[in-house]
GROMACS .gro file of C-alpha atoms in nm:
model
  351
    1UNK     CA    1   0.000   0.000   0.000
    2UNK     CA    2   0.155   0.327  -0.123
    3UNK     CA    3   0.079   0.725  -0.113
    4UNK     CA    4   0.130   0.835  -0.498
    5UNK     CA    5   0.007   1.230  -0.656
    6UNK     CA    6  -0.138   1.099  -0.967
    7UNK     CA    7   0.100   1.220  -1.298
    8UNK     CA    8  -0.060   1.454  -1.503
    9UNK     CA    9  -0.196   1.199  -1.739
   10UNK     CA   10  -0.335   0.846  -1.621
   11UNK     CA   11  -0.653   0.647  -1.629
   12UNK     CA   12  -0.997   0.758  -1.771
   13UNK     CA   13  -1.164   0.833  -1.463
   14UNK     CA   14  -1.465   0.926  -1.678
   15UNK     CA   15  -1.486   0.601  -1.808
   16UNK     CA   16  -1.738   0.391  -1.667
   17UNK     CA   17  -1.928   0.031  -1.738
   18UNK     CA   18  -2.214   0.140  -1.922
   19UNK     CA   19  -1.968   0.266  -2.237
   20UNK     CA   20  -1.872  -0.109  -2.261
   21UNK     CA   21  -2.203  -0.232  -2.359
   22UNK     CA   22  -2.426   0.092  -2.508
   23UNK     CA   23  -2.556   0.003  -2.796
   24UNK     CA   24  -2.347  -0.337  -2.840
   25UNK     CA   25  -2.661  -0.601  -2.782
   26UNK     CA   26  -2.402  -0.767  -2.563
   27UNK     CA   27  -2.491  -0.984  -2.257
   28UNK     CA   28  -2.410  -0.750  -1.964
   29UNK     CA   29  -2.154  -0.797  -1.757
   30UNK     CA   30  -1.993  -0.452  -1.717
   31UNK     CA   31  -2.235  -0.297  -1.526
   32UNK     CA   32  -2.338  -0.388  -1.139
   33UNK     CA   33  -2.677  -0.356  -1.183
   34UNK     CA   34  -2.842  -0.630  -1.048
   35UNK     CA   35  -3.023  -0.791  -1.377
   36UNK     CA   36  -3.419  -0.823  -1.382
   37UNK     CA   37  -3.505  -0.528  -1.223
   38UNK     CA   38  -3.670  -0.300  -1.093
   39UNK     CA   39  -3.921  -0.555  -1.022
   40UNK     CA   40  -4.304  -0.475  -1.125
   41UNK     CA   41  -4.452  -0.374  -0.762
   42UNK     CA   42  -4.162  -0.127  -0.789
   43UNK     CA   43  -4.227  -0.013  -1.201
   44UNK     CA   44  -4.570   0.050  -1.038
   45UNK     CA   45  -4.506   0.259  -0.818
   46UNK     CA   46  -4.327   0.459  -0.990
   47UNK     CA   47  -4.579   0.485  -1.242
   48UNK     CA   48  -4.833   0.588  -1.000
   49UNK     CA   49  -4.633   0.860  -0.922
   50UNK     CA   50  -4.645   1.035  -1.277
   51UNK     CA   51  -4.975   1.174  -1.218
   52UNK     CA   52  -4.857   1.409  -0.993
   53UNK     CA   53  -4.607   1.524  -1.261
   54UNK     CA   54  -4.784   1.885  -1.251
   55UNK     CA   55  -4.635   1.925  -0.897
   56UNK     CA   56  -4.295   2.057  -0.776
   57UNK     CA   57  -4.140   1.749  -0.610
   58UNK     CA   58  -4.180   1.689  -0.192
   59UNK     CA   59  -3.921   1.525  -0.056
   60UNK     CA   60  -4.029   1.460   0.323
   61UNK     CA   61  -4.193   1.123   0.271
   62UNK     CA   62  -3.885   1.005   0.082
   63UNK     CA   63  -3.638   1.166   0.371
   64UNK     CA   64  -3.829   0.998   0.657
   65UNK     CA   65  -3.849   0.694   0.470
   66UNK     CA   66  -3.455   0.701   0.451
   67UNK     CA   67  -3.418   0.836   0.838
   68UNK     CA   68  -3.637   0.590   0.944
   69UNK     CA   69  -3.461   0.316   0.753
   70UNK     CA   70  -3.121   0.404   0.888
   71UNK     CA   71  -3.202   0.516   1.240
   72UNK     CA   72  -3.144   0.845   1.196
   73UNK     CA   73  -3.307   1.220   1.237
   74UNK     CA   74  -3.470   1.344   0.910
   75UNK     CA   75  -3.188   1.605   0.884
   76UNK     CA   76  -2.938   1.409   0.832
   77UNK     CA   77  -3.051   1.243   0.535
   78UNK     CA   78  -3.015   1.427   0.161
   79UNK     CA   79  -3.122   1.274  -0.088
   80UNK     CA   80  -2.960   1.313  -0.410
   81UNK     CA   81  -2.980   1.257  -0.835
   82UNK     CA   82  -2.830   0.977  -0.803
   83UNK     CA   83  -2.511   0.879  -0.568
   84UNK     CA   84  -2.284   1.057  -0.796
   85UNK     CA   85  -2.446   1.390  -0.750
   86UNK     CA   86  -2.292   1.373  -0.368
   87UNK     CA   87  -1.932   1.389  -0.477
   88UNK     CA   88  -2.008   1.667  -0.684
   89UNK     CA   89  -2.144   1.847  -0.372
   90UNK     CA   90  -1.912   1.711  -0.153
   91UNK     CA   91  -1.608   1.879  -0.396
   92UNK     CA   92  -1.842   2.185  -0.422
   93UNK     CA   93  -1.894   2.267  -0.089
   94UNK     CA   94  -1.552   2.140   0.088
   95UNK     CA   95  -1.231   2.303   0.091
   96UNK     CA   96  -0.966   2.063   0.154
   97UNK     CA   97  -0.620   2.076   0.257
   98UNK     CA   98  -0.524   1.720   0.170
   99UNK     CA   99  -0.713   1.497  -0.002
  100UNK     CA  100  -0.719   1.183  -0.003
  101UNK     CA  101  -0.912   0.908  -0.244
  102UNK     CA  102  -0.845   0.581  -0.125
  103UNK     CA  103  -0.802   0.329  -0.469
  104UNK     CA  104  -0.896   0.160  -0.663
  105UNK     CA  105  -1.220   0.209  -0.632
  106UNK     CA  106  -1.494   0.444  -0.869
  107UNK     CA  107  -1.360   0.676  -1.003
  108UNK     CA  108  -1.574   0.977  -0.979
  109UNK     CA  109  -1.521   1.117  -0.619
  110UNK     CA  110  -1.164   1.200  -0.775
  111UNK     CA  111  -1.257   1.347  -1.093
  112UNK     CA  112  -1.548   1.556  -0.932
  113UNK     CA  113  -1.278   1.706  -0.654
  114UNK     CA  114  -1.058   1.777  -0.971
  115UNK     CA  115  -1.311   1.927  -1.204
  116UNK     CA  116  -1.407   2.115  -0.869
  117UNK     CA  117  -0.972   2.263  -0.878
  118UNK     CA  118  -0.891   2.040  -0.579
  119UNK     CA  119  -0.559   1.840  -0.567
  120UNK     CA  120  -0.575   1.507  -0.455
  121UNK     CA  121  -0.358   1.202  -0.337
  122UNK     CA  122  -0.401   0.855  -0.369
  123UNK     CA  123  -0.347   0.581  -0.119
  124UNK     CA  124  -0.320   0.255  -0.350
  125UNK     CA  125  -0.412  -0.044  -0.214
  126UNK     CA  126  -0.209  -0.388  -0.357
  127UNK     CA  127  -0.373  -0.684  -0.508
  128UNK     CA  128  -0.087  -0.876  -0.321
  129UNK     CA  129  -0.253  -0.698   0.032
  130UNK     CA  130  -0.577  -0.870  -0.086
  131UNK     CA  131  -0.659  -0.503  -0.165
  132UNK     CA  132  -0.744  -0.462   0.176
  133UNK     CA  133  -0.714  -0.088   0.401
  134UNK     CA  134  -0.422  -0.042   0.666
  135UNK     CA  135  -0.569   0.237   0.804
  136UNK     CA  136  -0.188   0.327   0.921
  137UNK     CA  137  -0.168   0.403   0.486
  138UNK     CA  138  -0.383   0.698   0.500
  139UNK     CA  139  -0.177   1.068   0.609
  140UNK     CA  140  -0.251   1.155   0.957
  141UNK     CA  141  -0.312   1.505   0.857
  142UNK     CA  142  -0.548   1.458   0.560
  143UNK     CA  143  -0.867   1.661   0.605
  144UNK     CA  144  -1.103   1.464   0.319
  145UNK     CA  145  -1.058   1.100   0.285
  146UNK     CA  146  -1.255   0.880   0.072
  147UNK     CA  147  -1.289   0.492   0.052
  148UNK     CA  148  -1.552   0.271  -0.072
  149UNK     CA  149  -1.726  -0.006   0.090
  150UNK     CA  150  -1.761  -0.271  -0.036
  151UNK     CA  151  -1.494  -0.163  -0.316
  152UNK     CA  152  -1.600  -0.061  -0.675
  153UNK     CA  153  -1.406  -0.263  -0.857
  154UNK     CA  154  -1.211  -0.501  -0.651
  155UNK     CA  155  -1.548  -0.632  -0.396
  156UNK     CA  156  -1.328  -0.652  -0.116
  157UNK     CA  157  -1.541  -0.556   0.210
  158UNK     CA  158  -1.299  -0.388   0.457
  159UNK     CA  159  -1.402  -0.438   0.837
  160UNK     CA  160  -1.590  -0.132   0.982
  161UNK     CA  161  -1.379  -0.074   1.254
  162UNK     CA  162  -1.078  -0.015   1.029
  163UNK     CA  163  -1.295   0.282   0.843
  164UNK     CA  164  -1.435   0.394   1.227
  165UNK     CA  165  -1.092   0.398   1.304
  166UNK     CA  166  -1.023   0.680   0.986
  167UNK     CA  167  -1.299   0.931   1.161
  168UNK     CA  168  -1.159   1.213   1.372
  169UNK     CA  169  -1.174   1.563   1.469
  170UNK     CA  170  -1.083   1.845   1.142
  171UNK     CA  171  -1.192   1.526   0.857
  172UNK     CA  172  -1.418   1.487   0.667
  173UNK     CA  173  -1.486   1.059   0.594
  174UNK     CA  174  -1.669   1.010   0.315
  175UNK     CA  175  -1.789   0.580   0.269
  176UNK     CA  176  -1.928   0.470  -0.055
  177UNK     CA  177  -2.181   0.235   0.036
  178UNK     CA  178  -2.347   0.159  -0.337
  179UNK     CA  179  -2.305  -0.159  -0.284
  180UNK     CA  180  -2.342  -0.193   0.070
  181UNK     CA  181  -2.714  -0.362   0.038
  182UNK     CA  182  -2.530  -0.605  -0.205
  183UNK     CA  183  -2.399  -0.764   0.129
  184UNK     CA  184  -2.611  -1.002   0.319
  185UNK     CA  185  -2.703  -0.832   0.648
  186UNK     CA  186  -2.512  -0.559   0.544
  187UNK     CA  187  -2.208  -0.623   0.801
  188UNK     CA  188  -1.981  -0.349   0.800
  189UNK     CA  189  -2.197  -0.056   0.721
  190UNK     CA  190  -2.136   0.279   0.879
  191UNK     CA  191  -2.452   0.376   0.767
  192UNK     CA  192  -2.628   0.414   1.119
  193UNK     CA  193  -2.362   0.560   1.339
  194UNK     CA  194  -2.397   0.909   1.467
  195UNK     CA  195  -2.084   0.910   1.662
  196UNK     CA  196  -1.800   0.925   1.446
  197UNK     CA  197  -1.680   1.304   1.370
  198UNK     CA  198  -1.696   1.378   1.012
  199UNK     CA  199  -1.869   1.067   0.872
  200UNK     CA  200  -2.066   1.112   0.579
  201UNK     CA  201  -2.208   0.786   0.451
  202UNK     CA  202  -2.340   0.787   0.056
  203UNK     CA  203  -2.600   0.484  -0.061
  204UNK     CA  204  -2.708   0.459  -0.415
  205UNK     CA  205  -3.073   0.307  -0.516
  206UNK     CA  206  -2.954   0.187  -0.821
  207UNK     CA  207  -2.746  -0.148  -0.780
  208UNK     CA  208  -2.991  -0.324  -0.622
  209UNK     CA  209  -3.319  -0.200  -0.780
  210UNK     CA  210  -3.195  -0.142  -1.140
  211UNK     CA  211  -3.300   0.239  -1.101
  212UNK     CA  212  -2.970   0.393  -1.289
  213UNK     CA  213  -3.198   0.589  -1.538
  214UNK     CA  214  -3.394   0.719  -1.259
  215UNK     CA  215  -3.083   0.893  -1.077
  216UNK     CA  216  -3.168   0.880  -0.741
  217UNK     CA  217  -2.950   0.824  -0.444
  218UNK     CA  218  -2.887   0.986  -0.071
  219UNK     CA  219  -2.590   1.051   0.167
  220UNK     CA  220  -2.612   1.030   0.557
  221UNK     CA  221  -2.439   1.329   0.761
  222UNK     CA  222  -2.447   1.503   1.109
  223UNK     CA  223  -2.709   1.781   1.013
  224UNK     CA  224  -2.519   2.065   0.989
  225UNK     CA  225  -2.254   1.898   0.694
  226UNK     CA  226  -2.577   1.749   0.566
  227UNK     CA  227  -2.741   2.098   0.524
  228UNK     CA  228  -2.391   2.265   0.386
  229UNK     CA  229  -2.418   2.052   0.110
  230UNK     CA  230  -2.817   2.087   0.047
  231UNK     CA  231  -2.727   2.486  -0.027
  232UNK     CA  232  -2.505   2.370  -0.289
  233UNK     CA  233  -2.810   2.171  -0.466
  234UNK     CA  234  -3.007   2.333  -0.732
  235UNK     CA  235  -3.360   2.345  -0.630
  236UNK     CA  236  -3.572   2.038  -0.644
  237UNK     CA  237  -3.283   1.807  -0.733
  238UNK     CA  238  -3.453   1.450  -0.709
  239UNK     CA  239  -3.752   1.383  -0.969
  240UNK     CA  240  -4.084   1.346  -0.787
  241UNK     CA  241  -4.118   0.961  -0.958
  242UNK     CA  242  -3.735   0.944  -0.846
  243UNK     CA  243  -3.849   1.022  -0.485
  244UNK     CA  244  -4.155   0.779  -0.532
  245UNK     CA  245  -3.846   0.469  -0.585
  246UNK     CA  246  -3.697   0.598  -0.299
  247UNK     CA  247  -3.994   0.580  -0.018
  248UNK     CA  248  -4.075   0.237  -0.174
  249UNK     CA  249  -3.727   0.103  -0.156
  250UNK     CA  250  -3.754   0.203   0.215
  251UNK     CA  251  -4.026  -0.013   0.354
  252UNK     CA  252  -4.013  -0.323   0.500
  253UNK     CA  253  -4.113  -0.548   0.186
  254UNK     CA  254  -3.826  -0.386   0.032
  255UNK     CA  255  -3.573  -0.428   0.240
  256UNK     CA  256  -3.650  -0.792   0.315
  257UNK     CA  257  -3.609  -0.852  -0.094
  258UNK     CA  258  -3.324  -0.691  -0.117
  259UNK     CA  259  -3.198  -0.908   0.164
  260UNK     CA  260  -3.294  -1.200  -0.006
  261UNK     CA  261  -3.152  -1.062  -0.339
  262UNK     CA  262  -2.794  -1.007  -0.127
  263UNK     CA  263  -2.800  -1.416  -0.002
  264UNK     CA  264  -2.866  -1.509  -0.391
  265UNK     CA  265  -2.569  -1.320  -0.512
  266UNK     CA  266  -2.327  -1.433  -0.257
  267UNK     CA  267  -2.488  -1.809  -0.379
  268UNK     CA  268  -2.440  -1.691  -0.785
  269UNK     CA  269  -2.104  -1.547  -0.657
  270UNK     CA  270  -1.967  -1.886  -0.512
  271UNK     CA  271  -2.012  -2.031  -0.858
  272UNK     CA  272  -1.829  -1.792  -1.056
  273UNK     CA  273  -1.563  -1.827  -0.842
  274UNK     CA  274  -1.554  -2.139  -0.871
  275UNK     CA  275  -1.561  -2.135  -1.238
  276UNK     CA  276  -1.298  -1.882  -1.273
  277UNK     CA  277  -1.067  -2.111  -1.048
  278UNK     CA  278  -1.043  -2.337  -1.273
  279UNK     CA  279  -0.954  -2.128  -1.592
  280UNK     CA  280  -0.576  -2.135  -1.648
  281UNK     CA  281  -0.403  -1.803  -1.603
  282UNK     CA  282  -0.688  -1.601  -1.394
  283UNK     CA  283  -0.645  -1.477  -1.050
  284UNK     CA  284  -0.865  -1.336  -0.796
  285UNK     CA  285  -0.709  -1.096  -0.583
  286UNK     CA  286  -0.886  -1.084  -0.179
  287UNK     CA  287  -1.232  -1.187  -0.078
  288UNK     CA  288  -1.507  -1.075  -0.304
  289UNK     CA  289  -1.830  -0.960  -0.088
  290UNK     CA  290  -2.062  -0.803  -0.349
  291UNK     CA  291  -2.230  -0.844  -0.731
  292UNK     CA  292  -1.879  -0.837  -0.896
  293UNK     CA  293  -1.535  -0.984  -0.887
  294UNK     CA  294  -1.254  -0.841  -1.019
  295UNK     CA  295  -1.005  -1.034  -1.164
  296UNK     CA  296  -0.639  -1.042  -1.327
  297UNK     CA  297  -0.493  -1.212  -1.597
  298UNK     CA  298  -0.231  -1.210  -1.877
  299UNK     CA  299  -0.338  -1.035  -2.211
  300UNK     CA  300  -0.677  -0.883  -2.044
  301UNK     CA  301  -0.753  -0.622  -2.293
  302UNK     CA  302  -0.717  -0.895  -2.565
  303UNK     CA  303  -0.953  -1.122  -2.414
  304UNK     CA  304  -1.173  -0.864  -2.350
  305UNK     CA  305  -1.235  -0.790  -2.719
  306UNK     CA  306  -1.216  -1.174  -2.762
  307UNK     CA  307  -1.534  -1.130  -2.551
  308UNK     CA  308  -1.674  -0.879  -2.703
  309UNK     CA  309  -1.668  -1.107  -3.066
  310UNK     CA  310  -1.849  -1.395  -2.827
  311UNK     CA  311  -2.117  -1.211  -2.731
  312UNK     CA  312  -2.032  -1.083  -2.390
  313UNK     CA  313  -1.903  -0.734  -2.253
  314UNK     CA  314  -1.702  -0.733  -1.935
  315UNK     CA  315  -1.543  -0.409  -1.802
  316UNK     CA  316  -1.196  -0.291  -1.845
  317UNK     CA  317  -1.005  -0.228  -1.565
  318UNK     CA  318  -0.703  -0.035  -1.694
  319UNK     CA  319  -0.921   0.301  -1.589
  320UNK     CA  320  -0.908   0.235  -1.233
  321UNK     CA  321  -0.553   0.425  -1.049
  322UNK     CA  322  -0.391   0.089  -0.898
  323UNK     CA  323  -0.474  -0.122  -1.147
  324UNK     CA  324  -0.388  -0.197  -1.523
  325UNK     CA  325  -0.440  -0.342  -1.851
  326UNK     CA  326  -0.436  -0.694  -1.682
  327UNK     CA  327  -0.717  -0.682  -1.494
  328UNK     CA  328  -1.126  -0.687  -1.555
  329UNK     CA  329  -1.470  -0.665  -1.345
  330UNK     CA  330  -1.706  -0.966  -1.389
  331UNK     CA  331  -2.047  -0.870  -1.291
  332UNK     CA  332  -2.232  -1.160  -1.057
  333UNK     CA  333  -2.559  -1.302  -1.279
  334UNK     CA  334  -2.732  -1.612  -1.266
  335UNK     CA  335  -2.589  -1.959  -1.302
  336UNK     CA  336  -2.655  -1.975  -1.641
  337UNK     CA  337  -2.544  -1.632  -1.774
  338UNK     CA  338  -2.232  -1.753  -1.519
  339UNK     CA  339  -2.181  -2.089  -1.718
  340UNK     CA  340  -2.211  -1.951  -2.060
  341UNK     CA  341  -1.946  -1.658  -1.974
  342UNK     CA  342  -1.690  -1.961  -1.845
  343UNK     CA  343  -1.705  -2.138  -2.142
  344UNK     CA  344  -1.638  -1.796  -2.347
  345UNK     CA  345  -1.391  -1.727  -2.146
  346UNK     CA  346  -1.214  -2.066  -2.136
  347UNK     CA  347  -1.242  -2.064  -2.481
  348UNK     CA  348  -1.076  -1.707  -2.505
  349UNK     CA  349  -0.751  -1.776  -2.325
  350UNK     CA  350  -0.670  -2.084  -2.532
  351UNK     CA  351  -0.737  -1.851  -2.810
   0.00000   0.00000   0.00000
């Protein structure tokens, strides 16, 4: 695990999953979005939220629905377009002295702090560490530190003590949960504690309930960083049908699915593993915890396009900072989307 300032030039961190399959009629395996979704009781009630189109959008049922899911006042919930919307915020309204974006991991809290004329350091994190955190890595007197959890790409799930242990007086923490509800019982959240200084917490809707056109999203904060960044919203930033998803995805039938969608992931998980264990030449690097494993292997970008010819789009990995042209993100799908990528893939390396 190393400290690096990024060179001037380096990976495309506006690249992202959907360019690998847009317009391709590939299968999908690029993007975490968990396939199938959103599921019909959820298409309706979104639906049945577009006749109140004529209406500027209300976001207090959506806000306590979030509170109340999380354990936490109203006012420290804001909801967002989406979970990328928060970094832009986040680089709006802070003014760091040292920042720090811990990698890899996505790629957007770093190019919205630089877009926003911030500099920023990154503390890389080794596939021969498991890409696991020493919290010992990150400078003692950085002010903004950002880490995901569990990590976009590499799925590693770092304990939440190790992240607790990050928090302090003068910083700002920012955890990327997206893919926290990926995570059976969702373990090592941060997501409901109101006693670390500085913690803000971001969650995304769209993983889980296939809600990426929808942009919706939400960060948890003590209330007074959670209403800094509000006054750096434009008004009415989340879509009334947007904030509809969001209240649904909140309620107890939710949240039990989602559970249930977590245990058949780590299940569909299991098997790619498997299957990738026993293709010459691949490597997984740590203990994948969520819908996608990242792994290594010789000639990557080759048998990526080899992919690509067989019908199947995986995402590159060379745009990450820590990684390179060796390495790729598998999304998890069912076992026989799983078994039909193995045998492409099989077929690919001895090609």
């Amino acid at each position: 695990m190393r400290t690096d300032a990024p060179p001037r030039s380096g990976p495309d961190l506006r690249h992202h999953g959907d360019a690998e399959v847009r317009g391709a009629g590939l299968v999908d395996l690029a993007v975490n979005v968990r396939a199938g979704t959103p599921p019909p009781w959820l298409r309706d009630r979104i639906a049945a939220s577009l006749s109140g189109l004529a209406a500027y959008p209300d976001g207090a049922a959506a806000r306590a629905a979030v509170a109340a899911r999380h354990g936490r006042p109203e006012e420290e919930v804001l909801l967002t377009s989406g979970a990328a919307e928060a970094f832009v915020l986040l680089a709006r309204t802070l003014r760091p002295r040292r920042a720090v974006v811990v990698h890899p991991q996505f790629t957007e809290p770093e190019a919205a702090l630089r877009d926003a004329g911030h500099a920023v350091e990154r503390v890389l994190l080794r596939p021969e560490d498991g890409f696991r955190l020493d919290p010992a890595a990150v400078p003692e007197d950085a002010d903004l530190v950002v880490a995901g959890n569990p990590t976009n790409p590499t799925s590693v799930l770092h304990p939440a003590a190790g992240l607790a242990a990050l928090a302090r007086p003068g910083r700002v923490l920012v955890v990327d949960e997206a893919f926290a509800d990926t995570v059976p019982g969702e373990p090592e959240s941060l997501a409901a504690r109101r006693d670390l200084p500085g913690l803000v917490v971001l969650r995304s809707l769209t993983k889980t309930w296939g809600l990426a056109g929808l942009r919706v999203g939400y960060l948890l904060a003590a209330a007074p960083q959670a209403a800094a960044l509000a006054r750096s919203q434009p008004l009415w930033p989340v879509s009334s049908p947007a904030l509809a998803a969001a209240e649904a995805c909140c309620t107890p039938r939710a949240l039990a699915e989602a559970e249930e969608a977590a245990r058949t992931t780590a299940v569909h998980r299991a098997r790619l593993l498997a299957g990738l264990a026993a293709v010459p030449g691949v490597r997984v690097h740590g203990e994948p915890a969520a819908s996608f494993v990242l792994l290594e292997l010789p000639g990557a970008a080759a048998v990526r396009e080899r992919l690509r010819a067989a019908g199947f789009a995986v995402r590159r990995g060379d745009t990450f900072p820590g990684l390179g042209p060796d390495f790729l993100r598998v999304a998890v799908r069912d076992p026989d989307t799983t078994d039909a990528f193995l045998a492409a893939l099989a077929g690919c390396r001895e090609g």
